[in-house]
PDB file of C-alpha atoms in Angstrom:
ATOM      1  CA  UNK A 107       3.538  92.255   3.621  1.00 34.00           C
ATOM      2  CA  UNK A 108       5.650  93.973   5.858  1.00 33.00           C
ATOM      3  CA  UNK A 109       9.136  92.464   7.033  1.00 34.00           C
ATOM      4  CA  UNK A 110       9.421  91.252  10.812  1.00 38.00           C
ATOM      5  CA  UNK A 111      12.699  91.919  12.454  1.00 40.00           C
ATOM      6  CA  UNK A 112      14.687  93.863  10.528  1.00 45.00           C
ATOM      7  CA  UNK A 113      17.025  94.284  12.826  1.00 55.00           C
ATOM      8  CA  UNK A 114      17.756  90.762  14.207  1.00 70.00           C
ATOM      9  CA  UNK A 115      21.193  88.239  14.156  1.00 84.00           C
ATOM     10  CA  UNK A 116      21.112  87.066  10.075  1.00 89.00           C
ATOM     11  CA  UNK A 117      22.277  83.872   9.387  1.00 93.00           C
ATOM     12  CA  UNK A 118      22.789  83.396   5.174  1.00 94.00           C
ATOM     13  CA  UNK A 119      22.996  79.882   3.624  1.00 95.00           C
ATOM     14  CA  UNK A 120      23.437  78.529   0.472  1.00 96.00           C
ATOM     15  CA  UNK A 121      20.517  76.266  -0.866  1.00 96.00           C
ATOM     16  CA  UNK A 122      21.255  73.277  -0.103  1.00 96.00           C
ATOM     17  CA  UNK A 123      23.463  73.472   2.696  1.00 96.00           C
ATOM     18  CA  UNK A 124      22.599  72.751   6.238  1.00 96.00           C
ATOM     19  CA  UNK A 125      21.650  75.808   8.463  1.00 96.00           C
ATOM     20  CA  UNK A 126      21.844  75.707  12.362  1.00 96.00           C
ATOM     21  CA  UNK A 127      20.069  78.515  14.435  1.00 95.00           C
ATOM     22  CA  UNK A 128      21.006  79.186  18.004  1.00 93.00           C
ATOM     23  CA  UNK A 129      18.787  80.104  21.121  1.00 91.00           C
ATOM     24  CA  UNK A 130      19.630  80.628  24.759  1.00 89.00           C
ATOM     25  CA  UNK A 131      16.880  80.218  27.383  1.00 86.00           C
ATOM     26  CA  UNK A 132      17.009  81.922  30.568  1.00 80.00           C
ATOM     27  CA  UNK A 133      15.159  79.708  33.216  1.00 82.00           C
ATOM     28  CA  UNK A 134      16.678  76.020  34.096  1.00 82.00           C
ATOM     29  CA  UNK A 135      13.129  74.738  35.270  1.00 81.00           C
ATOM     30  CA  UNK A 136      11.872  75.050  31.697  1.00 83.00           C
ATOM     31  CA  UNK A 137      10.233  71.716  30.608  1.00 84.00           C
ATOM     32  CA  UNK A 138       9.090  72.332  27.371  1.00 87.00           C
ATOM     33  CA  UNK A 139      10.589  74.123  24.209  1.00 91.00           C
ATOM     34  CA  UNK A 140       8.934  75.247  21.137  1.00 91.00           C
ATOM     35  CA  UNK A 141      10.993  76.363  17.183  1.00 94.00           C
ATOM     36  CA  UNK A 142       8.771  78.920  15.630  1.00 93.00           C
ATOM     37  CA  UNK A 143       9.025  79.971  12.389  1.00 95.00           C
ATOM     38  CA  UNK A 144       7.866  83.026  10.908  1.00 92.00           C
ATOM     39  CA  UNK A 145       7.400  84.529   7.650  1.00 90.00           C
ATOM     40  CA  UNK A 146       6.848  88.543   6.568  1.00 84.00           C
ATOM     41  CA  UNK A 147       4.015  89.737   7.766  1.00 80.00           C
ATOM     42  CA  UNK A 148       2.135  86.143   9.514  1.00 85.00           C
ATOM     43  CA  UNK A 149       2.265  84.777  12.778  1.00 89.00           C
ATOM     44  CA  UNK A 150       4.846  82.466  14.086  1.00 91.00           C
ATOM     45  CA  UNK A 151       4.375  79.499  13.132  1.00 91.00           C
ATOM     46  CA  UNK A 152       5.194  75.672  14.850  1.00 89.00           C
ATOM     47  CA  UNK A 153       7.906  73.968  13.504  1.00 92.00           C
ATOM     48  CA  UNK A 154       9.397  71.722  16.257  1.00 93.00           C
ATOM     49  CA  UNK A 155       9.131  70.855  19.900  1.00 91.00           C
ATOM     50  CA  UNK A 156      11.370  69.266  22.862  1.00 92.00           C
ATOM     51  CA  UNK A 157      10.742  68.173  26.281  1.00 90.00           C
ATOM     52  CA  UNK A 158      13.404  68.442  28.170  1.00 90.00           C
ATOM     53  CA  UNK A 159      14.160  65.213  29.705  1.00 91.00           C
ATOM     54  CA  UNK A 160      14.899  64.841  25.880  1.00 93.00           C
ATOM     55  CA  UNK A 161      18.488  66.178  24.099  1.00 95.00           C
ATOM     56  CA  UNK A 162      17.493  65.917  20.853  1.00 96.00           C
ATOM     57  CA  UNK A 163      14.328  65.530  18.502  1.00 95.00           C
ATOM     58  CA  UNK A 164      13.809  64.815  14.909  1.00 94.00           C
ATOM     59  CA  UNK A 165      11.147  65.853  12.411  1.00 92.00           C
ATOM     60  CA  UNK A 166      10.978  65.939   8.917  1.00 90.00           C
ATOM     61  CA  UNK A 167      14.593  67.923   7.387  1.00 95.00           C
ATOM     62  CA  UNK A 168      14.660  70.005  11.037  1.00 96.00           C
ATOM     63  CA  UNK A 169      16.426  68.769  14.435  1.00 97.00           C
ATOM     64  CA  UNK A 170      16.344  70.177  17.764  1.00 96.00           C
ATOM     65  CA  UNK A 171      19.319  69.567  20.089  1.00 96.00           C
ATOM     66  CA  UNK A 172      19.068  70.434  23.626  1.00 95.00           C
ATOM     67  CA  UNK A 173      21.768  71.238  26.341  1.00 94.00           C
ATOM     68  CA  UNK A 174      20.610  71.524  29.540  1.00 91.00           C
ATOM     69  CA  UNK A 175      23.895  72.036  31.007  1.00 92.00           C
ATOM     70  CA  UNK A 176      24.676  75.384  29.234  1.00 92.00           C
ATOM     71  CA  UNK A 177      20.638  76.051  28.477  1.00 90.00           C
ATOM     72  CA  UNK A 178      21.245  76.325  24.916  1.00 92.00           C
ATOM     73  CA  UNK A 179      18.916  75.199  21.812  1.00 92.00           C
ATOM     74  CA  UNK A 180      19.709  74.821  18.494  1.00 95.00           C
ATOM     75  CA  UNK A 181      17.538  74.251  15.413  1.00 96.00           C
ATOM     76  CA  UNK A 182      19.095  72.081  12.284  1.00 97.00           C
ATOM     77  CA  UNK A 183      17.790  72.543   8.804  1.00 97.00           C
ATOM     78  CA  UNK A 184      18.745  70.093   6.632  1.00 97.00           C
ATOM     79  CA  UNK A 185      18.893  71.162   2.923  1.00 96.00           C
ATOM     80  CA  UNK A 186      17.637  74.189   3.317  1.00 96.00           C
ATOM     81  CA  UNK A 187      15.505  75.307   0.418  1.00 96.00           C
ATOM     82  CA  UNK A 188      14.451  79.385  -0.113  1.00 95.00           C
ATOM     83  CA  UNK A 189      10.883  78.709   1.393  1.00 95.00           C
ATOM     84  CA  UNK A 190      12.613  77.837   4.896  1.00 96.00           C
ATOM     85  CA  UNK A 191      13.787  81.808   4.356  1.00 95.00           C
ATOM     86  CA  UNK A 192      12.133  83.267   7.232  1.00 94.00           C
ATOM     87  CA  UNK A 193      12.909  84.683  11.236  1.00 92.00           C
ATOM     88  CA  UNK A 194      12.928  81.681  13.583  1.00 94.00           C
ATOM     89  CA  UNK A 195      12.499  81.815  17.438  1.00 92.00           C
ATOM     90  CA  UNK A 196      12.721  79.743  20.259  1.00 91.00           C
ATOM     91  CA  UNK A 197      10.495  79.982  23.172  1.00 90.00           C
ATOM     92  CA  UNK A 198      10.307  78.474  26.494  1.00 88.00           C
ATOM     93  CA  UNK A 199       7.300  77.446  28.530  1.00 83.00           C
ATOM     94  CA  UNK A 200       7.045  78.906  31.588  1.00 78.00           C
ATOM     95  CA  UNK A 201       4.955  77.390  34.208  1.00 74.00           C
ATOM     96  CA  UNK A 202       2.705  79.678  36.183  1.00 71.00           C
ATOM     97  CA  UNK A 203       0.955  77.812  38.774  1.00 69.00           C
ATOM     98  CA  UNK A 204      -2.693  75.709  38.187  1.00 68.00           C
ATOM     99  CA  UNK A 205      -0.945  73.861  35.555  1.00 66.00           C
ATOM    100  CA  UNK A 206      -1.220  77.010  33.207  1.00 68.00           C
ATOM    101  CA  UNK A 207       1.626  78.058  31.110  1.00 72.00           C
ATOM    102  CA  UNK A 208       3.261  81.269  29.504  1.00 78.00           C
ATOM    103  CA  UNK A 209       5.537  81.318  26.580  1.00 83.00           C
ATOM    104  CA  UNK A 210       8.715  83.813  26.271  1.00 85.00           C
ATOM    105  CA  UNK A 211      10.626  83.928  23.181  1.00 86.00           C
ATOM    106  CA  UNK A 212      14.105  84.292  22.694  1.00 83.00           C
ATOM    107  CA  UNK A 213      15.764  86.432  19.717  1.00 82.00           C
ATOM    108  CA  UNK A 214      15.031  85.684  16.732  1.00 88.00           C
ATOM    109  CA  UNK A 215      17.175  84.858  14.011  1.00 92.00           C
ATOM    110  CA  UNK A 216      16.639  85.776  10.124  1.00 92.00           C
ATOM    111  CA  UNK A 217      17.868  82.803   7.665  1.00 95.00           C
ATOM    112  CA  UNK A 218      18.584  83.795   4.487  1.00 94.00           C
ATOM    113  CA  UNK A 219      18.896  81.600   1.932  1.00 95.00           C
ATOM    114  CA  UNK A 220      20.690  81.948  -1.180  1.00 93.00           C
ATOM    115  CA  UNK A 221      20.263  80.838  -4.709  1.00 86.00           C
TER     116      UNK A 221
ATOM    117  CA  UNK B 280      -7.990  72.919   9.895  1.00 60.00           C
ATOM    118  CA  UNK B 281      -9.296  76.101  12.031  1.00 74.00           C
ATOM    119  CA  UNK B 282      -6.920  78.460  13.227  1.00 90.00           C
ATOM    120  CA  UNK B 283      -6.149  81.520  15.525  1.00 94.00           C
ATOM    121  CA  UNK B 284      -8.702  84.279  14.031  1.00 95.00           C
ATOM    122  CA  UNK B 285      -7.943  87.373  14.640  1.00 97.00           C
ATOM    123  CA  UNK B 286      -9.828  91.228  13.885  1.00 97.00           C
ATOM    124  CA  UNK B 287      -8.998  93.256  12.205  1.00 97.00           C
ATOM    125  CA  UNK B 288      -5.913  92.198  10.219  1.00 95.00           C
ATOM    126  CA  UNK B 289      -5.061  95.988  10.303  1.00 96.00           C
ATOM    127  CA  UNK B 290      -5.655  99.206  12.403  1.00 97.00           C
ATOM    128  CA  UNK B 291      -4.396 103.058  11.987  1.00 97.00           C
ATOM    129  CA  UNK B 292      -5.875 104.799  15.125  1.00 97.00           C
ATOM    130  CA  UNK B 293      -4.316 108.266  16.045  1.00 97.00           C
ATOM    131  CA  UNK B 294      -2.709 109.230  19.689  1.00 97.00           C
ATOM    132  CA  UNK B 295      -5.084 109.367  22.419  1.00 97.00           C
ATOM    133  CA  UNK B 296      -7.287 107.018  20.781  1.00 97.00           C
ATOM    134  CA  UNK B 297      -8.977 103.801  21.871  1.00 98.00           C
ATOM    135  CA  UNK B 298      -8.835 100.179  20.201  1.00 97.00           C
ATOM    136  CA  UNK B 299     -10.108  96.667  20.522  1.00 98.00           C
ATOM    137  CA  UNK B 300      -8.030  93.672  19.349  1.00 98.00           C
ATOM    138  CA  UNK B 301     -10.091  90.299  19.303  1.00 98.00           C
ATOM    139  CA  UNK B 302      -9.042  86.796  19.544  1.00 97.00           C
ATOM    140  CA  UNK B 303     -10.878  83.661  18.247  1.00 96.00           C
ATOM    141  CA  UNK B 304      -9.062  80.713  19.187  1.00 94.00           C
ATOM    142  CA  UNK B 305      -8.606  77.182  17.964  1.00 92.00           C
ATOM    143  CA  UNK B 306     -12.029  75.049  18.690  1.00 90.00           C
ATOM    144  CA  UNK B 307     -11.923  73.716  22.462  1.00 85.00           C
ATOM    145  CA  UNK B 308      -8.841  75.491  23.558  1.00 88.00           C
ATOM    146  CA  UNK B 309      -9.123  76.805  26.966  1.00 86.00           C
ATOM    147  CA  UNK B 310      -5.980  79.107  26.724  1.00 88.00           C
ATOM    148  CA  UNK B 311      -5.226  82.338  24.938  1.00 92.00           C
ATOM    149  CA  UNK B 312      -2.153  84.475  25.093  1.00 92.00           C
ATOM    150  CA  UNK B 313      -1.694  88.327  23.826  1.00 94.00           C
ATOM    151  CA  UNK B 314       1.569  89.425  22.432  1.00 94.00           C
ATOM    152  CA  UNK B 315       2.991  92.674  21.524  1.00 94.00           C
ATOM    153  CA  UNK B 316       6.012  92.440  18.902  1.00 91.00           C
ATOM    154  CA  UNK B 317       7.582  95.463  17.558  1.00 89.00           C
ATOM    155  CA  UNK B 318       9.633  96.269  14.567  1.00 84.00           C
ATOM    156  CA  UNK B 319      13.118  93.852  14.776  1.00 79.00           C
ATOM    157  CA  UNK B 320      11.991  92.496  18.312  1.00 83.00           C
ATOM    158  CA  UNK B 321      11.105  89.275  19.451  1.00 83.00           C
ATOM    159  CA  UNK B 322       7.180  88.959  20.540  1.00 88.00           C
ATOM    160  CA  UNK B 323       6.550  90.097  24.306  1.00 89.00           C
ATOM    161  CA  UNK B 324       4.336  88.449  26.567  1.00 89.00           C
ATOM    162  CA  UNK B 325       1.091  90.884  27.600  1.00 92.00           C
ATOM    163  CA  UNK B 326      -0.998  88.914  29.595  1.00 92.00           C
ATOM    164  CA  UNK B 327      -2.988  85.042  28.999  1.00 89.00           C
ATOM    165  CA  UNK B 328      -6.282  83.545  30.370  1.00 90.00           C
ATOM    166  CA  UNK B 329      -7.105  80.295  31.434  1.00 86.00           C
ATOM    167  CA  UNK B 330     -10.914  79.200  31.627  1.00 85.00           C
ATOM    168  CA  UNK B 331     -11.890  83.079  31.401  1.00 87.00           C
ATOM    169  CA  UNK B 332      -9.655  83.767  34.112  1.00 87.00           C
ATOM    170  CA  UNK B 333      -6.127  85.674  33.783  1.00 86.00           C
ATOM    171  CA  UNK B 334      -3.575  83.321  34.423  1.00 82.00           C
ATOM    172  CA  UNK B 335      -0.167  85.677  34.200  1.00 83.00           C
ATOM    173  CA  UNK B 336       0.216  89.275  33.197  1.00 84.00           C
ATOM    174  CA  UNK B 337       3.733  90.036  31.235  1.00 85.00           C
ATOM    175  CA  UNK B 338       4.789  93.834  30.402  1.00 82.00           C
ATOM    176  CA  UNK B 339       1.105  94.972  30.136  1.00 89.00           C
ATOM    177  CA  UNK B 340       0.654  98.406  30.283  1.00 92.00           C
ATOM    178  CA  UNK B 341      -1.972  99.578  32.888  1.00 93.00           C
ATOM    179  CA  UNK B 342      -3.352 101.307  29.735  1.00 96.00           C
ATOM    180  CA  UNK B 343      -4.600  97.675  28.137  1.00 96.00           C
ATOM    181  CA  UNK B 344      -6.802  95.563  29.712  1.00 95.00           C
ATOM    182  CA  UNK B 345      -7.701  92.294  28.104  1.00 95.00           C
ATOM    183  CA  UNK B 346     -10.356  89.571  29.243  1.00 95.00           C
ATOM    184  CA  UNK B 347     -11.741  86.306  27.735  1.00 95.00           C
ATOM    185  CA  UNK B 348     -15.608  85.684  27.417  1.00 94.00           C
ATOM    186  CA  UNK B 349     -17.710  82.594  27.972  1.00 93.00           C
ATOM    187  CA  UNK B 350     -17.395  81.703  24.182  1.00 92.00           C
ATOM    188  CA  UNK B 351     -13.128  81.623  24.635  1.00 92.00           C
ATOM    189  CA  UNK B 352     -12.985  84.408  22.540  1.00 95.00           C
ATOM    190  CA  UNK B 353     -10.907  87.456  24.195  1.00 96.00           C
ATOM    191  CA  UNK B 354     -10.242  91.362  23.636  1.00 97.00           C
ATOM    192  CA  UNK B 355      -7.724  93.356  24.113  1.00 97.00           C
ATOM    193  CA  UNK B 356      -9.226  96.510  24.863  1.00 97.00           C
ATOM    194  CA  UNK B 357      -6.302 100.043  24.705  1.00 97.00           C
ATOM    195  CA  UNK B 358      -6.845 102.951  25.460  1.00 97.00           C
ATOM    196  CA  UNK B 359      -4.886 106.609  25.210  1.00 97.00           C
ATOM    197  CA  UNK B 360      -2.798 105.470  22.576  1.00 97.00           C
ATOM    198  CA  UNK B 361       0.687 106.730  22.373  1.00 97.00           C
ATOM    199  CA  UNK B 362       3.368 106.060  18.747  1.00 96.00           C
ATOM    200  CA  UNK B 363       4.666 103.489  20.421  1.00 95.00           C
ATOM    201  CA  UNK B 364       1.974 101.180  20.690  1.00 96.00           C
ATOM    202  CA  UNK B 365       2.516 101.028  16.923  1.00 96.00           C
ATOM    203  CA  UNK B 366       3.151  97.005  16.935  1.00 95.00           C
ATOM    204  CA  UNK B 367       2.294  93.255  15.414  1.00 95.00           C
ATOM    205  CA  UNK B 368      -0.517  91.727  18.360  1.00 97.00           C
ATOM    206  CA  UNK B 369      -0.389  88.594  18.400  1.00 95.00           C
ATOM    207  CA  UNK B 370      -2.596  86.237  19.979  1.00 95.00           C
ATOM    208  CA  UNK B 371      -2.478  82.771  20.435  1.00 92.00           C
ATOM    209  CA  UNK B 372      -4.366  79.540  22.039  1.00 91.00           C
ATOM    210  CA  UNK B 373      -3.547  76.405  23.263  1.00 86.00           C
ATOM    211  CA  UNK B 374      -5.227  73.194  24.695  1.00 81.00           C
ATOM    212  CA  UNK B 375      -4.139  72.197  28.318  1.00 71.00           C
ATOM    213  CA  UNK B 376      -4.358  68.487  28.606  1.00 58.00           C
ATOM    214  CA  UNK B 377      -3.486  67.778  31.895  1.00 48.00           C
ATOM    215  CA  UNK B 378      -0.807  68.128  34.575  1.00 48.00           C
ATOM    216  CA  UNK B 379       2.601  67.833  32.887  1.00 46.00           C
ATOM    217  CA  UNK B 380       1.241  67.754  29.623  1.00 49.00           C
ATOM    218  CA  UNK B 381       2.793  69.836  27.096  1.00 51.00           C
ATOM    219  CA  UNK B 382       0.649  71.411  24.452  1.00 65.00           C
ATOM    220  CA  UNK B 383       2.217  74.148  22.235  1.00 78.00           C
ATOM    221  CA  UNK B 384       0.762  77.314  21.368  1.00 83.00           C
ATOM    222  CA  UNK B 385      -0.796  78.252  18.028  1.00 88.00           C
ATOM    223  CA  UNK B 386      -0.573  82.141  16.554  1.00 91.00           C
ATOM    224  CA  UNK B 387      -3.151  84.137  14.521  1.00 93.00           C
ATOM    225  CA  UNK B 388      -1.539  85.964  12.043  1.00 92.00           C
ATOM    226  CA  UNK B 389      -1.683  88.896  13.686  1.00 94.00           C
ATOM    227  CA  UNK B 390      -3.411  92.547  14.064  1.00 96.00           C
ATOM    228  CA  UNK B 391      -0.675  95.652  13.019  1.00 96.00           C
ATOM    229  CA  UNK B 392      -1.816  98.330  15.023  1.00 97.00           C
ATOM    230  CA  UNK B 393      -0.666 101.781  13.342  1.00 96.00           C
ATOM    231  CA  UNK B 394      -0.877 104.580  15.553  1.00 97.00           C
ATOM    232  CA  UNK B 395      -0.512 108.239  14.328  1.00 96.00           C
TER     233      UNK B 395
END
């Protein structure tokens, strides 16, 4: 398929190693963030969420840490392995009124990982 | 598990021209959102419903117009096409639960529009 963001931030890792992506948000009344992953060619795809009366959350080899103070997000990949080789995003959820909801994503990031 | 369906997969359609993007979404979600990512850029918000009803338009062009039908599903319907249109559309769905609930969004895998 074709490639998604060939021009984004890359980040390369060795397998194996830890990998931590970075996000800034732009809107302090943001309750709600969202990690997508996403592959060549495929739609993003869930990886991890965090509420944020929360500062960090884990799930299965990924963490999300939260800092309200400087609105910052970061995404922690333990071990990463070549199938975690993808562009990763972070969006916020925006609330719109009527309890409905808009996402905006920040900049992706490419990980790269390395045999 | 279903997913986000969404037709066609692919779509070459020269300047001037008119397409029609369609969304399924996820079984007994009420929400659906339209995005517009380009090559190296982070999807853009176009526009979501809620309940058939637009809820919040992004950086829609007054050229696309959009609208969800009683079955959930939704278009996006362009018209006079112009290069760069040439974009991944995403669309996605999600389930609102209640006040103050959270409920993330799921993504189709996307329509690449082509224009020429």
């Amino acid at each position: 398929g074709e490639s998604v963001g060939l021009h984004l931030p890359t980040l390369s890792v060795q397998e194996g190693d830890n990998s931590i992506i970075n996000c800034a948000y732009s809107n302090s009344a943001s309750d709600y963030f969202i990690w997508y992953k996403q592959e060549s060619g495929k739609g993003p795809q869930f990886i991890i969420d965090i509420r944020s009366n929360m500062d960090k959350r884990q799930g299965q080899r990924v963490t999300v840490l939260l800092n309200k103070t400087v609105k910052h997000l970061s995404l922690q990949i333990a071990a990463t392995q070549p199938g975690d080789s993808a562009v990763y995003f972070c969006a916020e959820k925006q609330a719109l009124g009527s309890g409905t909801y808009k996402y905006i994503f920040g900049t992706g990031t490419r990980l790269k990982v390395l045999a | 598990a279903a997913g986000v369906i969404q037709s066609p997969r692919h779509l070459i359609k020269e300047k001037r021209e008119t397409a029609t993007l369609k969304c399924y979404p996820i079984p007994r979600h009420d929400t659906v959102y339209w995005y517009q990512q380009g090559p190296g850029q982070d999807p853009q918000f176009l526009i979501s419903f809620y309940e058939k009803m637009q809820s919040d338009k992004g950086s829609i062009p007054d050229r696309f117009s959009a609208q969800q039908f009683s079955d959930y599903h939704s278009e996006l319907n362009m018209s006079s096409l112009e290069l760069g249109d040439s974009a991944l559309y995403f669309c996605a769905s999600s389930l609102r639960r209640g006040r103050g609930t959270n409920a993330e969004a799921f993504f189709g895998q996307g329509t690449r529009l082509t224009v020429v």
